[in-house]
CSV table of C-alpha atoms in Angstrom, one decimal:
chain,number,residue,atom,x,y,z
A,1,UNK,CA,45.1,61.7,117.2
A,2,UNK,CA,45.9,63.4,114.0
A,3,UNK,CA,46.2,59.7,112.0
A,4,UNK,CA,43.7,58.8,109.3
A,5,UNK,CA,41.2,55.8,110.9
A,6,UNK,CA,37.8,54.7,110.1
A,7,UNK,CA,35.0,55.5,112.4
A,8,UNK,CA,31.7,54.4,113.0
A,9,UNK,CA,29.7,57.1,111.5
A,10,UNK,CA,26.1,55.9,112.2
A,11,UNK,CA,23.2,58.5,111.9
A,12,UNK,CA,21.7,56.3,114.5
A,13,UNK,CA,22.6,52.8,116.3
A,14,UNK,CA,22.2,49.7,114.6
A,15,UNK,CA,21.1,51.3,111.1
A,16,UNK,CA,24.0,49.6,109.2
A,17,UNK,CA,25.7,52.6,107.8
A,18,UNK,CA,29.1,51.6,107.1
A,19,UNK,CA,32.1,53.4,108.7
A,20,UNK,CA,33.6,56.6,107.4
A,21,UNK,CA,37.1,57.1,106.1
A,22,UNK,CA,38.3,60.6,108.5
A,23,UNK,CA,41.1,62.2,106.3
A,24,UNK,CA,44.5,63.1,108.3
A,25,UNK,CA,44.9,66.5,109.7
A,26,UNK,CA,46.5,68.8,107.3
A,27,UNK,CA,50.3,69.7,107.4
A,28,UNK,CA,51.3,72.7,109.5
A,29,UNK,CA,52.7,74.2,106.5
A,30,UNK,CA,49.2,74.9,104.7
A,31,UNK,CA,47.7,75.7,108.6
A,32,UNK,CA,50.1,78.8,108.6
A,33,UNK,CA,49.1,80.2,105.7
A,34,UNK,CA,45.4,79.8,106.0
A,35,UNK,CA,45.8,81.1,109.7
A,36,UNK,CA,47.9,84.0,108.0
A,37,UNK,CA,45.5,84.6,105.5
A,38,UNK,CA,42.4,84.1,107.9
A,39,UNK,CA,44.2,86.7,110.4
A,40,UNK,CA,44.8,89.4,107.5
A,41,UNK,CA,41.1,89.4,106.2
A,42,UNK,CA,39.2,90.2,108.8
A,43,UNK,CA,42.1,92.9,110.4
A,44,UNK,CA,42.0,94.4,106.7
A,45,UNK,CA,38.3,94.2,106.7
A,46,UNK,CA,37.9,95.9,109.8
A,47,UNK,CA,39.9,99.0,109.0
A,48,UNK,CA,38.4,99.3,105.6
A,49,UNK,CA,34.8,99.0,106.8
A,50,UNK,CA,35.7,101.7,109.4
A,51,UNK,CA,37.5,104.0,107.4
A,52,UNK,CA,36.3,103.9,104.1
A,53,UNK,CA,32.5,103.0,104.4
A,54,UNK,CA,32.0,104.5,108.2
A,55,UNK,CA,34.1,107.6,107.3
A,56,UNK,CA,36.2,107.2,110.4
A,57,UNK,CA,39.3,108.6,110.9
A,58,UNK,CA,42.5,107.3,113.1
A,59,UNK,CA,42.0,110.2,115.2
A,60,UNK,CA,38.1,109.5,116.6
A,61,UNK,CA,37.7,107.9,119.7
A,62,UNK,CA,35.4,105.4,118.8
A,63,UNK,CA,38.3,104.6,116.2
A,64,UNK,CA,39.5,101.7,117.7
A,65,UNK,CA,36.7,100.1,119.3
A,66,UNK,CA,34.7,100.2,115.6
A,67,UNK,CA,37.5,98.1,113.9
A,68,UNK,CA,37.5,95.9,116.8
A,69,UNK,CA,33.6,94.9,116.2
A,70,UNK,CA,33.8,95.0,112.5
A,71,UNK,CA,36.8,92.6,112.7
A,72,UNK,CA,35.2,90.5,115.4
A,73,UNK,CA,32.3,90.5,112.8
A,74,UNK,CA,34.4,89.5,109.6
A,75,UNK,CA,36.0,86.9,111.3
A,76,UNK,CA,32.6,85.7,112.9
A,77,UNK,CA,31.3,85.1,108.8
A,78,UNK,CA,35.0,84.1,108.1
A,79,UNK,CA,35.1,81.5,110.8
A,80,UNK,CA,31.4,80.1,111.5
A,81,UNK,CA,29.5,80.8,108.3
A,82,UNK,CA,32.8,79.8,105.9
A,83,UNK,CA,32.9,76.2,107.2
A,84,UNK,CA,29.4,75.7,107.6
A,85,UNK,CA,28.3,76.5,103.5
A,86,UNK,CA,31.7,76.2,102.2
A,87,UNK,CA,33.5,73.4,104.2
A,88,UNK,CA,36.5,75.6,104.9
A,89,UNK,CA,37.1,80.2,106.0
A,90,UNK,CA,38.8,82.4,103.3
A,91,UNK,CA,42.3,80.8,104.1
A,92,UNK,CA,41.7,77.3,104.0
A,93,UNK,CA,39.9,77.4,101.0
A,94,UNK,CA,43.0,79.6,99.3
A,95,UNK,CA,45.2,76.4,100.3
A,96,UNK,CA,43.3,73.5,99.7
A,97,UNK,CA,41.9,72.9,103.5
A,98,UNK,CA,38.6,71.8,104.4
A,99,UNK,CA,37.0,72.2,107.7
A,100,UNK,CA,35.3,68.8,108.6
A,101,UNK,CA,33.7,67.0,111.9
A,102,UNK,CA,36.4,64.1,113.5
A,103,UNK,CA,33.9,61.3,113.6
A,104,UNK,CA,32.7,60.8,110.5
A,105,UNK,CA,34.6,63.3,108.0
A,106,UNK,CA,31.2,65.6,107.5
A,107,UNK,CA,30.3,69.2,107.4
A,108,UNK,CA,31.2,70.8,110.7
A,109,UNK,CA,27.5,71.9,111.7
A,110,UNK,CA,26.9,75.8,113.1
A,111,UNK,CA,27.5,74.8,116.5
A,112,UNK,CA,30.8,73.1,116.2
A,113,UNK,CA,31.6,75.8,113.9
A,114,UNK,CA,31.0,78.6,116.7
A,115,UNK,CA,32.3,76.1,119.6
A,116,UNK,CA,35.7,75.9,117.6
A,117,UNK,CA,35.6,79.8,116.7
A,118,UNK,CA,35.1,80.9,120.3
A,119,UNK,CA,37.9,78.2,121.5
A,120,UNK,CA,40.2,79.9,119.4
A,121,UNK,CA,39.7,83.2,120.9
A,122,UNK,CA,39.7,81.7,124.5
A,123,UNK,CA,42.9,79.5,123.7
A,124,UNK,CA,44.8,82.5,121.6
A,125,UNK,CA,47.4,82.9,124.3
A,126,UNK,CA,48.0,79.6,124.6
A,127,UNK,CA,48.8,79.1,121.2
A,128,UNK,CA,51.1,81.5,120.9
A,129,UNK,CA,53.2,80.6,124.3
A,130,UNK,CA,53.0,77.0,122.9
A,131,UNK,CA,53.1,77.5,119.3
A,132,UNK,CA,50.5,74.7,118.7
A,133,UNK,CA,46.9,75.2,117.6
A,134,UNK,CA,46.0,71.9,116.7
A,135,UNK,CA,43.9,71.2,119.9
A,136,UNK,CA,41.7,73.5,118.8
A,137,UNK,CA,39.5,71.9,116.4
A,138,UNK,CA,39.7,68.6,117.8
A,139,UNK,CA,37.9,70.0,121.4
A,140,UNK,CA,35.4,71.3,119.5
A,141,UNK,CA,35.2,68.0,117.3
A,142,UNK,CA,36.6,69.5,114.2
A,143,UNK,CA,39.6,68.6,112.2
A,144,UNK,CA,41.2,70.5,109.1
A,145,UNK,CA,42.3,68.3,106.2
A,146,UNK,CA,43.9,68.5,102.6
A,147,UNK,CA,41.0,68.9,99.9
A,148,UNK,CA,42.7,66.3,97.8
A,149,UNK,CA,42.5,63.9,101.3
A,150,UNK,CA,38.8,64.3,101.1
A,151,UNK,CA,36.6,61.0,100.2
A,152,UNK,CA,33.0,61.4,98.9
């Protein structure tokens, strides 16, 4: 599932469009520090947003709940809108990963881009029990490659 292969990556049957080279899926190596990197910025985000802009402090009630939303909100532009006008989030882009649809090696599309975003949050648990993520992507029809893997 993760090998390189060509794919018929037709904008409509019988047009003729030659099939697509899809890049393999990038090493775990550059995955954990993109998902590091990807984890810290919005959780870093959050706090500052809260406490420096909002002028909360660690003691208010509503504390908690703010840097949950304004982290949920980070990663949302992080996550979705990353991929979608830059091919890859914060992360990836720091370590040479691109964000790109299994068929036909393209941009993700918004859709795809949310499906895989809100997959990750239903999935967290699992990929922490299992210590794989790679499924991920791939159920919502994504897959993350090396830059330098990429074909134009």
């Amino acid at each position: 599932m993760n090998a390189a292969r060509y794919d018929a990556g037709t904008s409509s049957p019988g047009t003729g469009t030659p099939a697509r080279w899809v890049p393999p899926a990038a090493g775990e190596g550059r995955l954990i520090g993109a998902t590091t990197v990807d984890c810290l910025v919005p959780a870093s985000a959050g706090v500052a947003l809260v406490a420096g802009v909002l002028q909360y402090s660690l003691g208010d009630p509503i504390f908690v709940p703010m840097v949950i939303a304004c982290a949920l909100a980070v990663s949302f532009v992080n996550h979705v809108l990353g991929p979608v006008l830059f091919r890859g989030s914060l992360g990836k882009l720091v370590f040479g990963l691109r964000v790109v649809r299994v068929t036909d090696a393209r941009r993700s599309g918004f859709w795809r881009a949310v499906g895989r975003w809100l997959l990750g949050f239903l999935y967290l648990g699992i990929m922490v029990v299992a210590q794989d993520g790679g499924g991920i992507g791939e159920a919502a029809g994504l897959r993350v490659i090396r830059h330098r893997d990429e074909r134009r």
